[in-house]
Amino acid sequence: MSTSVAEHETRHEALPARPKELAMHFDTLHQQYSTGKLAMWLFLGQELLFFCGLFTAYAVYRGNHQEMFHYAHYFLDWRLGGLNTVVLLTSSLTAAWSVRCAQLEQRKGLLITLALTFLCAGAFMVVKYFEYSHKLHIGAVWGSNFGVATADLPPALLEKYPGMTGQQLQLMGMGTFFAIYFCMTGLHGIHVLVGMGLYAWLFVRALRGHFNRRYYGAVDNVALYWHIVDMIWIFLFPLLYLIG
Amino acid sequence: MAGGIVEKPASGEVIHPKVHYLNASKGLKSWLVTLDHKRIAIMYLVAVSVALLLGGFWAVLLRTELLGPRDMILSNDWYNRAFTLHGAVMVFLFIIPGIPASLGNFILPMQLGAKDLALPRVNLMSWYLYVIGLVFFLAVLFLGGLDTGWTLYPPYSSGRDIQWNLILSYTAVFILGFSSILTGLNFIATMHKLRPKGMSMYHMPLFLWALYATSLIQVLATPVVGLTLGLSLVEHMFKIGIFLPQYGGDPVMYQHFFWFYSHPAVYIMVLPAMGVQSEMIATFSRKHVFGYKAIGWSSIAIAAIGFLVWGHHMFVSGQSPTAGIIFSLLTFFVAIPSAIKVFNWVATLYKGSIDFKSPMIYALSFIYLFGIGGLTGLFLASIATNVHLHDTYFIIAHFHMVMVGSVLTAFLGGVHYWWPKMTGRMYNETLGRIAAVMVFIGFNVTFMPQFVAGTRGMPRRYANYLDEFTIFHQISTIGAYILGAAVVLQAGYLLHSLFKGKKAPPNPWGAASLEWQATSPPDFHNFTEKPIVMGAYDFENWELVSEDAGYRLKREVVETGKSLSKVH
């Protein structure tokens, strides 16, 4: 890849029987693996803090505008949210399974579980796409752009509160809810897309036979990342969809 | 036999390495794709120096404008841009990455006796992210500048029509934040996983304790500002109504989020400076540092308490009085670990054999300037005084005493201290001392009058002022010129030393941490042989050969591979 990598490589030859996966500045594969894992946990720590800001914004606005959040839940379909929750939980299972397959050098199992995780992530994004496009279509969007015609209001909302108009909801500040909704789910969605990229990368590496029982850190670390993406959704789902 | 020093013990003659990390491979590409922490550190040093000069340029422009109470050289709009860019460039591009990413990057693995940081590719990536941030800020300059103040508060910032300079600024800070996070997690992983056998956490040099505490803040606080500026970017482009009141948002929430990072960021700046300080004070007192554990743990305490005090930036922002009182109380607590450090440095000096080399002059000015910066912080922590002094020059002087007086001083001291190790050359000691004294005088002349002007009501961020403040501003400007001249002088003799300087011995100062067992400049793999692991302040293991040949390990240490110290 680069001259300096080449230098690292040439220096290896002088040393006795180093595994080819072992970087020059580590003594053992285990040291290398545990370093990568520690770094990943630290990265997950920063991910949590990254989302914390949005959760705080959610808490503040929900505390200040409880009625707005109540009305808002009619716009979100808990069945679609629930479906996505199931899809993501399944992908977490396959992600964890892929780590086990890598440890046991089950090549076929590894490829299948990696592919399944990727597909589940894709399915999540497809559902998300339908949810988003419906909201954009009826005008249930952020800030002062919020403008849903009364005819487009969710039937359940009109049933419970007959006479409610889109105008009233707009004045109530529904735009702020959708600002938070789109920021939170959007940021989460970006993480899902990154996860898909990572799983595609792992799949290619697994296909080339890069992993073995002593060298599987990448599969392990991406799975850790994937679990936190899942976990954030586990909080988003009730906070956004089930608040009625 | 162990011992990484390349010298002949009998004659004391120093052998300078022919092949070292600087010439192990050649060509621009060998630098741009290097994974060597030392080269990345040098590239960081160059980049942050560019940022320092850029930020300094704006500072000199500002001070020149303030020579007289009416417009001098800048229009009011350009004055706003000048102070915004001065602040933003200095904070985000110089002080935050300055010491950890340049000096820390170079020294941290070496003080552990390791070959590299834990994640060399991540390290290179963090440098590239930094450079992208730097380029974005330069682009902002050509897109008409930025006039929101470095804090980018809405509605000054996001509540406008879409502007490229704002989009670039938000993106730049976001990217720089990511760079900082990656450096932080790399450092923590390295300190946990690459420490050699026989070196517990309590054997690490205090510089590493300081970097550890810094890294904790980098990893845990920076994502919050990343999110905040990410949201501001979305807000600016789509008017989503998170922070902008006209769309239903809350600008005070921006301030909470911003300071949740930006207050701990003050400790990202000052903790590494304190680490450099501990090394310099101990080395040039030739005495084991006093209160090692107290200094080490006070770094962690500062990092921890630093997370709980952000509200003291918002006493007049419409935060509830109760919150104000709590934040005020918590702020006083930060003074305790800070004072512990100062007392321990002073105690280290006591009965030490003090050597007034240039780095030591910076170290001594640090104690003085940080003392003033820290103590004026106590005035500002109490709400009533704070409300009176809010947004005056008193605040400006206070935080410059900490951020410039302490951090820049330690940065310059650290650059001088490790210059022989990094470059293999000695700078001119006489000029070094003159520059150090000029820096000290320059700071004081610049900022002491600002304390007085502030208490008499001179508000910050004004291009014009009442005639009665003229004298304070003029003295302050003269100080800034002295400081500027000192920096130019340093740049001159440091660059000169690269070509004409005397070759540096492995250990010119008699310092005891492991990096001094390597050659100057170090080998590509840092150490040609595994260094002898010893306490970072076991100065008794080293003996002076001569002024030119520096210090060497005592023969019995080389033979037994054990430290002579009985402190641990």
PDB file of C-alpha atoms in Angstrom, chain B residues 61-158:
ATOM      1  CA  LEU B  61      -4.123  42.816  13.324  1.00  0.00           C
ATOM      2  CA  LEU B  62      -6.687  43.109  16.133  1.00  0.00           C
ATOM      3  CA  ARG B  63      -4.266  44.670  18.540  1.00  0.00           C
ATOM      4  CA  THR B  64      -3.135  47.154  15.905  1.00  0.00           C
ATOM      5  CA  GLU B  65      -6.728  48.190  15.260  1.00  0.00           C
ATOM      6  CA  LEU B  66      -7.129  48.762  19.000  1.00  0.00           C
ATOM      7  CA  LEU B  67      -4.188  51.159  19.215  1.00  0.00           C
ATOM      8  CA  GLY B  68      -6.659  54.029  19.021  1.00  0.00           C
ATOM      9  CA  PRO B  69     -10.250  54.468  20.174  1.00  0.00           C
ATOM     10  CA  ARG B  70     -11.568  55.061  16.613  1.00  0.00           C
ATOM     11  CA  ASP B  71     -11.166  53.050  13.421  1.00  0.00           C
ATOM     12  CA  MET B  72      -7.497  52.501  12.690  1.00  0.00           C
ATOM     13  CA  ILE B  73      -6.840  49.912   9.999  1.00  0.00           C
ATOM     14  CA  LEU B  74      -9.894  47.655   9.951  1.00  0.00           C
ATOM     15  CA  SER B  75     -13.529  48.339   9.170  1.00  0.00           C
ATOM     16  CA  ASN B  76     -15.920  47.234  11.894  1.00  0.00           C
ATOM     17  CA  ASP B  77     -16.992  44.243   9.806  1.00  0.00           C
ATOM     18  CA  TRP B  78     -13.424  43.143   9.324  1.00  0.00           C
ATOM     19  CA  TYR B  79     -12.763  43.654  13.018  1.00  0.00           C
ATOM     20  CA  ASN B  80     -15.549  41.155  13.752  1.00  0.00           C
ATOM     21  CA  ARG B  81     -14.046  38.736  11.264  1.00  0.00           C
ATOM     22  CA  ALA B  82     -10.577  39.218  12.701  1.00  0.00           C
ATOM     23  CA  PHE B  83     -11.575  38.309  16.268  1.00  0.00           C
ATOM     24  CA  THR B  84     -13.729  35.410  15.078  1.00  0.00           C
ATOM     25  CA  LEU B  85     -10.982  33.895  12.980  1.00  0.00           C
ATOM     26  CA  HIS B  86      -8.366  34.582  15.641  1.00  0.00           C
ATOM     27  CA  GLY B  87     -10.474  32.684  18.182  1.00  0.00           C
ATOM     28  CA  ALA B  88     -11.628  29.860  15.947  1.00  0.00           C
ATOM     29  CA  VAL B  89      -8.215  29.167  14.422  1.00  0.00           C
ATOM     30  CA  MET B  90      -6.388  29.375  17.738  1.00  0.00           C
ATOM     31  CA  VAL B  91      -8.877  27.197  19.613  1.00  0.00           C
ATOM     32  CA  PHE B  92      -9.822  24.538  17.103  1.00  0.00           C
ATOM     33  CA  LEU B  93      -6.640  24.369  15.062  1.00  0.00           C
ATOM     34  CA  PHE B  94      -3.854  25.280  17.444  1.00  0.00           C
ATOM     35  CA  ILE B  95      -4.460  24.870  21.164  1.00  0.00           C
ATOM     36  CA  ILE B  96      -6.675  21.776  21.170  1.00  0.00           C
ATOM     37  CA  PRO B  97      -4.533  19.573  18.917  1.00  0.00           C
ATOM     38  CA  GLY B  98      -1.271  21.459  19.612  1.00  0.00           C
ATOM     39  CA  ILE B  99       0.490  19.590  22.380  1.00  0.00           C
ATOM     40  CA  PRO B 100      -1.157  16.136  22.238  1.00  0.00           C
ATOM     41  CA  ALA B 101      -1.071  15.648  18.497  1.00  0.00           C
ATOM     42  CA  SER B 102       2.438  16.952  17.887  1.00  0.00           C
ATOM     43  CA  LEU B 103       4.556  16.460  21.018  1.00  0.00           C
ATOM     44  CA  GLY B 104       2.320  13.721  22.437  1.00  0.00           C
ATOM     45  CA  ASN B 105       2.303  11.801  19.207  1.00  0.00           C
ATOM     46  CA  PHE B 106       6.071  11.789  19.091  1.00  0.00           C
ATOM     47  CA  ILE B 107       6.843  11.219  22.740  1.00  0.00           C
ATOM     48  CA  LEU B 108       4.058   8.990  24.029  1.00  0.00           C
ATOM     49  CA  PRO B 109       5.139   5.706  22.382  1.00  0.00           C
ATOM     50  CA  MET B 110       8.776   6.500  23.115  1.00  0.00           C
ATOM     51  CA  GLN B 111       8.133   7.095  26.806  1.00  0.00           C
ATOM     52  CA  LEU B 112       6.545   3.651  26.849  1.00  0.00           C
ATOM     53  CA  GLY B 113       9.485   2.128  25.015  1.00  0.00           C
ATOM     54  CA  ALA B 114       7.040   1.131  22.250  1.00  0.00           C
ATOM     55  CA  LYS B 115       7.551   1.110  18.498  1.00  0.00           C
ATOM     56  CA  ASP B 116       4.455   3.027  17.552  1.00  0.00           C
ATOM     57  CA  LEU B 117       1.002   4.105  18.680  1.00  0.00           C
ATOM     58  CA  ALA B 118      -1.549   1.310  18.971  1.00  0.00           C
ATOM     59  CA  LEU B 119      -3.346   2.294  15.751  1.00  0.00           C
ATOM     60  CA  PRO B 120      -0.905   3.800  13.236  1.00  0.00           C
ATOM     61  CA  ARG B 121      -3.428   4.045  10.386  1.00  0.00           C
ATOM     62  CA  VAL B 122      -5.946   5.803  12.597  1.00  0.00           C
ATOM     63  CA  ASN B 123      -3.170   8.166  13.576  1.00  0.00           C
ATOM     64  CA  LEU B 124      -2.472   9.088   9.967  1.00  0.00           C
ATOM     65  CA  MET B 125      -6.183   9.442   9.305  1.00  0.00           C
ATOM     66  CA  SER B 126      -6.509  11.847  12.200  1.00  0.00           C
ATOM     67  CA  TRP B 127      -3.756  14.001  10.663  1.00  0.00           C
ATOM     68  CA  TYR B 128      -5.547  14.093   7.322  1.00  0.00           C
ATOM     69  CA  LEU B 129      -8.817  15.041   8.989  1.00  0.00           C
ATOM     70  CA  TYR B 130      -6.969  17.823  10.756  1.00  0.00           C
ATOM     71  CA  VAL B 131      -5.540  19.108   7.492  1.00  0.00           C
ATOM     72  CA  ILE B 132      -8.968  19.049   5.862  1.00  0.00           C
ATOM     73  CA  GLY B 133     -10.234  21.175   8.753  1.00  0.00           C
ATOM     74  CA  LEU B 134      -7.330  23.565   8.291  1.00  0.00           C
ATOM     75  CA  VAL B 135      -7.990  23.862   4.563  1.00  0.00           C
ATOM     76  CA  PHE B 136     -11.686  24.510   5.203  1.00  0.00           C
ATOM     77  CA  PHE B 137     -10.818  27.347   7.554  1.00  0.00           C
ATOM     78  CA  LEU B 138      -8.477  28.807   4.956  1.00  0.00           C
ATOM     79  CA  ALA B 139     -11.312  28.547   2.435  1.00  0.00           C
ATOM     80  CA  VAL B 140     -13.602  30.398   4.858  1.00  0.00           C
ATOM     81  CA  LEU B 141     -11.081  33.193   4.779  1.00  0.00           C
ATOM     82  CA  PHE B 142     -11.497  33.569   1.037  1.00  0.00           C
ATOM     83  CA  LEU B 143     -15.271  33.266   1.189  1.00  0.00           C
ATOM     84  CA  GLY B 144     -15.553  36.545   3.057  1.00  0.00           C
ATOM     85  CA  GLY B 145     -14.507  35.365   6.500  1.00  0.00           C
ATOM     86  CA  LEU B 146     -16.670  34.602   9.475  1.00  0.00           C
ATOM     87  CA  ASP B 147     -18.043  37.136  11.936  1.00  0.00           C
ATOM     88  CA  THR B 148     -20.095  35.139  14.427  1.00  0.00           C
ATOM     89  CA  GLY B 149     -17.518  34.900  17.204  1.00  0.00           C
ATOM     90  CA  TRP B 150     -15.628  31.633  17.575  1.00  0.00           C
ATOM     91  CA  THR B 151     -18.513  30.110  19.535  1.00  0.00           C
ATOM     92  CA  LEU B 152     -20.795  30.179  16.443  1.00  0.00           C
ATOM     93  CA  TYR B 153     -23.816  30.956  18.633  1.00  0.00           C
ATOM     94  CA  PRO B 154     -27.186  30.910  16.949  1.00  0.00           C
ATOM     95  CA  PRO B 155     -28.938  33.116  15.976  1.00  0.00           C
ATOM     96  CA  TYR B 156     -25.775  35.073  14.966  1.00  0.00           C
ATOM     97  CA  SER B 157     -24.758  32.128  12.885  1.00  0.00           C
ATOM     98  CA  SER B 158     -27.384  29.735  11.617  1.00  0.00           C
TER      99      SER B 158
END
